[in-house]
Amino acid sequence: MRAEPASRGRGGFEALDACVHCGFCLQACPTFLATGDEADGPRGRIALMRALEQGELAPDDPALITHLDRCLGCRGCEPVCPSGVGYGRGLEAARATLARIAGVAAAARAALWVLTTPGVSRVAYAAARALRATGLPGALAGWGTFRFALGMLAATKPEGPRRPKTADDGPGGVASAVPGRLGPSSAVLLFRGCVMNGLFSHVHDATIRTLAVNGYAVRDVAGQGCCGALHAHAGLLDDAQALARANVAAFGEGPDDTAPIAVNSAGCGAMLKDYGHLLGDPGGERLATRVRDVTELLSARGPVAGAPLTATVAYDPPCHLLHAQGIADAPLQVLGAVPGLRFVSTPDASLCCGSAGLYTLAQPTLSRAVLRPKLDSLRAAGATVVASGNPGCLMQLGAGLRAAGIPAAVRHPVELLDGSYRKAGWYETNRGRAKAV
Ligand code: SF4
Ligand code: SF4
């Protein structure tokens, strides 16, 4: 049976009704700052979306399509809006309308198919990892579209050699036998996703280890898949719902069906937390309430401090963590558990980096225009590590830093905590038990 729509009634357009055209959101909009065009800002786009809903603009209107396509969907306009406009909800409704009537570009559909279809994506990610291992993507990275894509791939490379699997590692590499230090462990389930699992499995490993040190027993869940965020952002709500239902079935059944779901990708976390809206049923609502960003889980336990590391760190919050989930402090608490780090702040940290899922590939010129000021700030701050908790941000920032010749690495916050714990001796095992120092 065909899935119910994500929203009934006006399909989400009603979230835009509160807009009073004050313009307070303009300076928080990266695309408006890049182009200076009112139609590339939230206020102008809201006018376009209202016209679409009311039939004043046709779905194939070139200006409508251009300016909505240029929106990053970063939701940076939401927290600064005094009227509480639900811009993201309205954008989702508008894009779903366009996708239903005018269709979605074949290239976008093909990219989604390759990146998120099990079997197909497994081959694609294996090929990408093999290319990454040659070192060529890093050597050839630069500003052109193809060279920037190589830089994005190079940015997924783990720091140093991978930790070898041990007998303590359970199926899927989950270190289920490593106990936490803080009393009895509580169970959490790991959301693996598609891009994270294909290119950032080292972040999953770091997530499992750091959670274990902080008293969580991480378990794998069979049958899970892509969260559907990329599909929802493209307006393909039926596809997103199908993926969501598969995840609800995977995480919603079995002995751990009340356990928190640990997510280390901000984009996936925001989508999973929105399953109640996407599916409009109790199963989606129930799953959404269990979703936690990994930094939320870690900060709830402190987290335990590790050994000192030396780096100058700029934290760049992912839009889907800061704006969509409202999580600001937890990543800083995770980074704060690593002694020795020197932190620098940049004035435009809360602005989008220009990644935005497929946006960096579909809108390369504007994506780079959004990114460049941020790179200038990072260069001026002297950061040697840029920390961010989302795969797209890590790839975009990593490629940009490399193209701009800035000698800084990109790391997920849990990777830094993991390195700190490793140095502190947390992972030295003795008959399968973690050794405290
Ligand atoms: S979205 Fe909010 S901040 Fe922006 S113009 Fe409308 S009411 Fe003002
Ligand atoms: S979602 Fe981001 S790019 Fe789109 S209008 Fe809002 S601030 Fe601008």
Coordinates of C-alpha atoms and ligand atoms in Angstrom, one line a residue:
M1 CA 0.0 0.0 0.0
R2 CA 1.2 3.5 -0.8
A3 CA 2.6 5.4 2.1
E4 CA 0.6 8.2 3.7
P5 CA 1.9 11.7 3.0
A6 CA 4.3 13.2 5.5
S7 CA 1.8 15.9 6.4
R8 CA -1.9 16.1 5.7
G9 CA -3.9 19.3 5.2
R10 CA -1.7 21.8 3.4
G11 CA 1.2 19.4 3.3
G12 CA 3.6 21.6 5.4
F13 CA 3.1 24.9 3.6
E14 CA 1.2 26.1 6.7
A15 CA 4.6 26.3 8.5
L16 CA 5.3 29.4 6.5
D17 CA 2.2 31.3 7.5
A18 CA 3.8 33.1 10.4
C19 CA 6.2 35.0 8.2
V20 CA 5.8 38.8 8.6
H21 CA 8.5 39.7 6.1
C22 CA 10.6 41.4 8.7
G23 CA 13.9 40.3 7.1
F24 CA 15.7 39.4 10.4
C25 CA 16.7 36.1 8.8
L26 CA 18.5 37.5 5.8
Q27 CA 21.9 37.9 7.5
A28 CA 21.7 34.3 8.7
C29 CA 21.3 33.0 5.2
P30 CA 24.5 31.9 3.4
T31 CA 23.1 32.0 -0.1
F32 CA 21.7 35.6 0.5
L33 CA 25.1 36.6 1.8
A34 CA 26.8 35.1 -1.3
T35 CA 24.5 36.5 -4.0
G36 CA 22.8 39.5 -2.3
D37 CA 19.6 38.5 -4.2
E38 CA 16.4 38.7 -2.1
A39 CA 15.1 35.7 -4.0
D40 CA 18.1 33.7 -2.7
G41 CA 17.1 34.5 0.9
P42 CA 14.4 33.0 3.1
R43 CA 12.0 35.9 2.8
G44 CA 12.1 35.8 -1.0
R45 CA 11.8 32.0 -1.1
I46 CA 8.9 32.0 1.3
A47 CA 7.1 34.4 -1.1
L48 CA 7.9 32.0 -4.0
M49 CA 6.7 29.0 -2.0
R50 CA 3.4 30.7 -1.1
A51 CA 2.9 31.6 -4.7
L52 CA 3.5 28.0 -5.6
E53 CA 0.9 26.7 -3.1
Q54 CA -1.6 29.3 -4.2
G55 CA -1.2 28.5 -7.9
E56 CA 0.2 31.9 -8.7
L57 CA 3.4 30.3 -10.0
A58 CA 3.5 27.1 -12.0
P59 CA 5.8 24.3 -10.7
D60 CA 7.9 24.7 -13.9
D61 CA 8.4 28.4 -13.4
P62 CA 12.2 28.9 -14.0
A63 CA 12.7 31.5 -11.3
L64 CA 10.9 29.4 -8.7
I65 CA 13.0 26.3 -9.5
T66 CA 16.2 28.3 -9.6
H67 CA 15.8 30.0 -6.3
L68 CA 14.5 26.9 -4.5
D69 CA 17.2 24.7 -5.9
R70 CA 19.8 27.3 -4.6
C71 CA 18.5 26.9 -1.0
L72 CA 20.8 24.8 1.1
G73 CA 18.1 23.6 3.4
C74 CA 20.4 24.5 6.2
R75 CA 17.6 26.0 8.3
G76 CA 20.0 28.7 9.5
C77 CA 17.0 31.1 9.1
E78 CA 14.9 29.3 11.6
P79 CA 16.5 30.1 15.0
V80 CA 16.8 33.8 14.2
C81 CA 13.1 34.2 13.1
P82 CA 11.1 36.0 15.8
S83 CA 7.8 34.6 14.4
G84 CA 8.8 31.0 14.6
V85 CA 8.5 30.2 10.9
G86 CA 9.0 26.6 10.1
Y87 CA 11.1 27.2 7.0
G88 CA 12.4 23.6 6.7
R89 CA 8.9 22.1 6.9
G90 CA 7.7 24.5 4.2
L91 CA 10.7 23.9 2.0
E92 CA 10.1 20.1 2.2
A93 CA 6.5 20.6 1.2
A94 CA 7.5 22.8 -1.7
R95 CA 10.1 20.4 -3.0
A96 CA 7.7 17.5 -2.6
T97 CA 5.2 19.5 -4.8
L98 CA 7.8 20.2 -7.4
A99 CA 9.0 16.6 -7.4
R100 CA 5.5 15.3 -7.8
I101 CA 4.5 17.6 -10.6
A102 CA 7.8 18.4 -12.4
G103 CA 9.9 15.4 -11.4
V104 CA 13.4 15.1 -10.0
A105 CA 16.5 15.4 -12.2
A106 CA 17.8 12.1 -13.5
A107 CA 21.3 12.8 -12.2
A108 CA 20.0 13.4 -8.6
R109 CA 17.9 10.2 -8.8
A110 CA 21.0 8.3 -10.1
A111 CA 23.2 9.7 -7.3
L112 CA 20.7 8.7 -4.6
W113 CA 20.4 5.2 -6.2
V114 CA 24.1 4.7 -6.1
L115 CA 24.7 6.1 -2.6
T116 CA 21.8 4.6 -0.8
T117 CA 20.7 1.3 -2.4
P118 CA 22.1 -1.7 -0.6
G119 CA 24.2 -3.9 -2.9
V120 CA 24.8 -1.0 -5.4
S121 CA 26.1 1.3 -2.7
R122 CA 28.3 -1.5 -1.3
V123 CA 30.1 -1.8 -4.6
A124 CA 30.3 2.0 -5.0
Y125 CA 31.8 2.5 -1.5
A126 CA 34.2 -0.4 -1.9
A127 CA 35.5 1.2 -5.2
A128 CA 35.7 4.6 -3.5
R129 CA 37.7 3.2 -0.6
A130 CA 40.0 1.4 -3.0
L131 CA 40.6 4.7 -4.8
R132 CA 41.1 6.5 -1.5
A133 CA 43.7 4.0 -0.4
T134 CA 45.9 4.9 -3.4
G135 CA 46.4 8.4 -2.1
L136 CA 45.6 9.8 -5.5
P137 CA 42.4 11.7 -4.5
G138 CA 44.4 13.7 -1.9
A139 CA 47.2 14.4 -4.4
L140 CA 44.9 15.5 -7.2
A141 CA 42.4 17.5 -5.1
G142 CA 41.7 21.1 -6.0
W143 CA 38.9 23.6 -6.9
G144 CA 37.5 22.2 -10.1
T145 CA 34.4 20.1 -9.8
F146 CA 36.1 16.8 -10.4
R147 CA 39.1 17.7 -8.3
F148 CA 36.9 19.0 -5.5
A149 CA 35.1 15.7 -5.5
L150 CA 38.4 13.9 -5.1
G151 CA 39.2 16.2 -2.2
M152 CA 35.9 15.2 -0.6
L153 CA 36.8 11.5 -0.9
A154 CA 40.3 12.2 0.5
A155 CA 38.6 13.9 3.5
T156 CA 37.0 10.6 4.5
K157 CA 40.3 8.9 5.1
P158 CA 40.9 7.9 8.8
E159 CA 43.8 9.2 10.7
G160 CA 46.6 6.6 11.0
P161 CA 46.1 2.9 10.6
R162 CA 42.8 1.3 11.4
R163 CA 42.5 -0.6 14.7
P164 CA 42.7 -4.3 14.0
K165 CA 39.6 -6.3 14.9
T166 CA 40.0 -8.4 18.0
A167 CA 38.3 -11.4 19.4
D168 CA 36.4 -9.0 21.6
D169 CA 34.7 -7.5 18.6
G170 CA 31.2 -8.8 18.0
P171 CA 29.5 -9.1 14.7
G172 CA 29.9 -6.0 12.6
G173 CA 32.9 -4.9 14.6
V174 CA 30.9 -3.9 17.7
A175 CA 33.1 -4.2 20.7
S176 CA 30.4 -5.6 22.8
A177 CA 32.8 -7.1 25.3
V178 CA 34.5 -3.8 26.2
P179 CA 32.9 -2.7 29.4
G180 CA 32.3 0.9 30.5
R181 CA 34.0 2.2 33.6
L182 CA 30.9 3.9 35.1
G183 CA 29.0 1.0 36.6
P184 CA 26.7 -1.3 34.7
S185 CA 26.4 -0.6 31.0
S186 CA 23.2 0.6 29.4
A187 CA 22.3 -0.6 26.0
V188 CA 22.3 1.7 23.0
L189 CA 21.8 0.7 19.3
L190 CA 24.0 2.1 16.6
F191 CA 22.6 3.7 13.5
R192 CA 25.0 3.1 10.7
G193 CA 23.4 4.9 7.8
C194 CA 24.7 4.7 4.2
V195 CA 27.6 7.3 3.6
M196 CA 28.7 6.9 7.2
N197 CA 28.9 3.2 6.9
G198 CA 30.5 3.2 3.5
L199 CA 33.2 5.9 4.0
F200 CA 33.3 6.7 7.8
S201 CA 33.2 3.3 9.5
H202 CA 36.3 4.5 11.5
V203 CA 33.9 7.0 13.1
H204 CA 31.5 4.2 13.9
D205 CA 34.4 2.3 15.5
A206 CA 35.3 5.5 17.5
T207 CA 31.7 5.9 18.5
I208 CA 31.5 2.4 19.8
R209 CA 34.7 2.6 21.8
T210 CA 34.0 6.0 23.3
L211 CA 30.5 5.1 24.3
A212 CA 31.8 1.9 25.9
V213 CA 34.3 3.8 28.0
N214 CA 31.3 6.0 29.2
G215 CA 29.1 3.1 30.2
Y216 CA 27.2 2.2 27.1
A217 CA 27.0 -1.3 25.6
V218 CA 26.6 -0.6 21.9
R219 CA 24.7 -3.2 19.8
D220 CA 24.3 -3.5 16.1
V221 CA 20.9 -3.8 14.5
A222 CA 20.3 -5.9 11.4
G223 CA 18.0 -4.7 8.6
Q224 CA 18.6 -1.0 9.0
G225 CA 19.5 1.3 6.1
C226 CA 19.6 4.8 4.8
C227 CA 17.6 7.3 6.9
G228 CA 16.0 8.9 3.9
A229 CA 17.2 12.4 4.5
L230 CA 18.7 12.9 1.0
H231 CA 15.4 11.6 -0.6
A232 CA 13.3 13.9 1.6
H233 CA 15.5 16.9 0.8
A234 CA 15.0 16.1 -2.9
G235 CA 11.2 16.0 -2.5
L236 CA 11.1 12.2 -2.9
L237 CA 8.9 11.7 0.2
D238 CA 7.5 8.3 -0.8
D239 CA 11.1 6.9 -1.1
A240 CA 12.0 8.6 2.2
Q241 CA 9.0 7.0 3.9
A242 CA 9.8 3.6 2.6
L243 CA 13.3 3.8 4.0
A244 CA 11.9 5.1 7.3
R245 CA 9.5 2.2 7.6
A246 CA 12.3 -0.2 7.1
N247 CA 14.3 1.5 9.9
V248 CA 11.3 1.5 12.2
A249 CA 10.9 -2.2 11.6
A250 CA 14.6 -2.8 12.2
F251 CA 14.9 -0.7 15.4
G252 CA 11.4 -1.1 16.7
E253 CA 11.3 -4.9 17.3
G254 CA 13.3 -7.1 19.6
P255 CA 14.5 -6.9 23.2
D256 CA 16.1 -3.5 22.8
D257 CA 13.1 -1.7 21.3
T258 CA 13.2 1.0 23.9
A259 CA 16.9 1.5 23.9
P260 CA 18.3 4.8 22.7
I261 CA 19.6 4.9 19.1
A262 CA 23.0 6.5 18.8
V263 CA 23.6 8.6 15.7
N264 CA 26.9 10.2 14.7
S265 CA 25.7 11.9 11.5
A266 CA 23.8 15.2 12.2
G267 CA 21.8 14.9 9.0
C268 CA 20.7 11.3 9.8
G269 CA 19.9 12.3 13.3
A270 CA 17.7 15.2 12.2
M271 CA 15.8 12.9 9.8
L272 CA 15.3 10.1 12.3
K273 CA 14.0 12.6 14.9
D274 CA 11.5 13.7 12.3
Y275 CA 10.1 10.3 11.5
G276 CA 6.9 11.0 13.5
H277 CA 6.2 13.8 11.0
L278 CA 7.4 11.9 8.0
L279 CA 5.4 8.8 8.7
G280 CA 2.5 10.3 10.7
D281 CA 2.2 7.1 12.8
P282 CA 3.0 5.9 16.3
G283 CA 5.9 3.7 15.1
G284 CA 7.7 6.7 13.6
E285 CA 6.9 8.8 16.7
R286 CA 8.3 6.1 19.0
L287 CA 11.5 5.7 17.1
A288 CA 12.0 9.5 16.9
T289 CA 11.9 9.8 20.7
R290 CA 14.8 7.3 21.1
V291 CA 17.2 9.0 18.7
R292 CA 20.3 10.7 20.3
D293 CA 23.3 12.3 18.8
V294 CA 26.4 10.5 20.0
T295 CA 27.5 13.7 21.7
E296 CA 24.3 13.9 23.6
L297 CA 24.9 10.4 25.0
L298 CA 28.5 11.1 25.8
S299 CA 27.9 14.4 27.5
A300 CA 25.2 12.8 29.6
R301 CA 28.0 10.8 31.2
G302 CA 30.6 13.6 31.4
P303 CA 32.2 12.3 29.3
V304 CA 35.2 10.7 31.0
A305 CA 38.4 12.7 30.4
G306 CA 41.2 11.2 28.3
A307 CA 44.9 11.9 27.9
P308 CA 46.1 15.2 26.5
L309 CA 46.3 15.8 22.7
T310 CA 48.0 18.7 21.0
A311 CA 45.9 20.5 18.4
T312 CA 44.3 23.9 17.7
V313 CA 40.7 23.0 17.1
A314 CA 37.9 25.0 15.5
Y315 CA 34.5 23.4 16.0
D316 CA 32.2 23.9 13.0
P317 CA 28.7 22.8 14.0
P318 CA 26.7 21.0 11.4
C319 CA 23.5 22.8 10.5
H320 CA 21.4 19.7 11.1
L321 CA 22.8 19.5 14.6
L322 CA 22.7 23.1 15.6
H323 CA 19.7 24.4 13.7
A324 CA 17.6 21.3 13.1
Q325 CA 18.2 19.5 16.4
G326 CA 19.2 22.5 18.6
I327 CA 22.3 20.8 19.9
A328 CA 25.1 23.3 20.7
D329 CA 26.8 22.3 23.9
A330 CA 27.1 18.5 23.8
P331 CA 29.8 18.5 21.1
L332 CA 31.8 21.1 23.0
Q333 CA 31.6 19.0 26.2
V334 CA 32.9 16.0 24.2
L335 CA 35.8 18.1 22.9
G336 CA 36.3 19.5 26.4
A337 CA 37.0 16.0 27.7
V338 CA 40.3 16.0 25.6
P339 CA 42.9 17.9 27.7
G340 CA 45.5 19.9 25.9
L341 CA 43.3 21.1 23.0
R342 CA 43.4 24.7 22.2
F343 CA 40.1 26.0 20.9
V344 CA 39.6 28.9 18.4
S345 CA 36.3 30.3 17.3
T346 CA 35.4 31.7 13.9
P347 CA 32.7 34.4 13.4
D348 CA 30.8 32.4 10.7
A349 CA 30.9 28.9 12.4
S350 CA 27.1 28.8 12.6
L351 CA 26.7 29.4 8.9
C352 CA 26.4 26.4 6.5
C353 CA 29.6 25.2 4.8
G354 CA 27.8 24.6 1.5
S355 CA 27.7 20.9 1.6
A356 CA 24.0 20.2 2.1
G357 CA 23.8 16.6 0.7
L358 CA 23.9 16.6 -3.0
Y359 CA 24.0 20.4 -3.2
T360 CA 27.8 20.5 -3.4
L361 CA 27.6 18.4 -6.6
A362 CA 24.4 20.0 -8.0
Q363 CA 25.3 23.7 -7.3
P364 CA 29.1 23.7 -7.3
T365 CA 29.6 27.4 -7.9
L366 CA 27.3 28.7 -5.1
S367 CA 28.4 25.9 -2.8
R368 CA 32.0 27.0 -3.1
A369 CA 31.0 30.7 -2.8
V370 CA 29.3 29.8 0.5
L371 CA 32.4 27.8 1.7
R372 CA 35.2 30.3 0.9
P373 CA 34.5 32.9 3.7
K374 CA 34.5 30.0 6.2
L375 CA 37.9 28.8 4.9
D376 CA 39.2 32.3 5.2
S377 CA 38.1 32.4 8.8
L378 CA 39.6 29.0 9.6
R379 CA 42.9 30.1 8.0
A380 CA 43.0 33.3 10.1
A381 CA 42.2 31.4 13.3
G382 CA 45.1 29.1 12.7
A383 CA 43.1 25.9 13.2
T384 CA 45.0 22.6 12.7
V385 CA 41.9 20.5 13.2
V386 CA 38.3 21.4 12.2
A387 CA 35.8 19.3 14.1
S388 CA 32.3 18.6 12.8
G389 CA 29.8 15.8 13.3
N390 CA 28.4 15.2 9.9
P391 CA 29.8 13.3 6.9
G392 CA 28.9 15.9 4.3
C393 CA 30.4 18.8 6.4
L394 CA 33.6 16.8 6.9
M395 CA 33.9 16.1 3.2
Q396 CA 33.1 19.7 2.1
L397 CA 35.4 21.3 4.7
G398 CA 38.1 18.8 4.1
A399 CA 38.1 19.3 0.3
G400 CA 38.0 23.1 0.8
L401 CA 40.9 23.1 3.2
R402 CA 42.9 21.0 0.9
A403 CA 42.0 23.1 -2.2
A404 CA 42.8 26.3 -0.3
G405 CA 46.2 25.0 0.9
I406 CA 45.2 25.3 4.6
P407 CA 47.2 22.7 6.6
A408 CA 44.3 21.5 8.8
A409 CA 42.6 18.1 9.1
V410 CA 38.9 17.4 9.5
R411 CA 37.7 15.1 12.3
H412 CA 34.5 14.1 13.9
P413 CA 34.5 15.1 17.7
V414 CA 34.4 11.4 18.7
E415 CA 37.5 10.7 16.7
L416 CA 39.4 13.2 18.9
L417 CA 38.0 11.7 22.1
D418 CA 38.8 8.3 20.8
G419 CA 42.5 9.3 20.2
S420 CA 42.6 10.8 23.6
Y421 CA 41.2 7.6 25.2
R422 CA 43.6 5.5 23.2
K423 CA 46.5 7.5 24.5
A424 CA 45.2 7.2 28.0
G425 CA 45.3 3.4 27.7
W426 CA 41.6 2.7 27.7
Y427 CA 41.8 0.3 24.9
E428 CA 44.6 -1.9 26.2
T429 CA 42.9 -5.1 26.7
N430 CA 43.5 -7.9 29.2
R431 CA 41.5 -11.0 28.5
G432 CA 38.9 -9.0 26.7
R433 CA 38.4 -6.4 29.4
A434 CA 39.3 -2.7 29.1
K435 CA 42.0 -1.5 31.4
A436 CA 41.4 1.7 33.3
V437 CA 44.4 4.0 33.9
Ligands
SF4_1 S1 11.1 34.0 8.0 FE1 10.9 35.0 10.0 S2 12.7 36.4 10.2 FE2 12.5 35.8 8.0 S3 11.2 37.5 7.1 FE3 9.8 35.9 7.8 S4 9.2 36.4 9.8 FE4 11.0 37.6 9.4
SF4_2 S1 17.6 27.1 4.6 FE1 19.6 28.1 4.7 S2 20.0 28.6 2.5 FE2 17.8 28.1 2.7 S3 16.8 30.1 3.1 FE3 17.2 29.2 5.1 S4 19.2 30.0 5.7 FE4 19.0 30.4 3.5

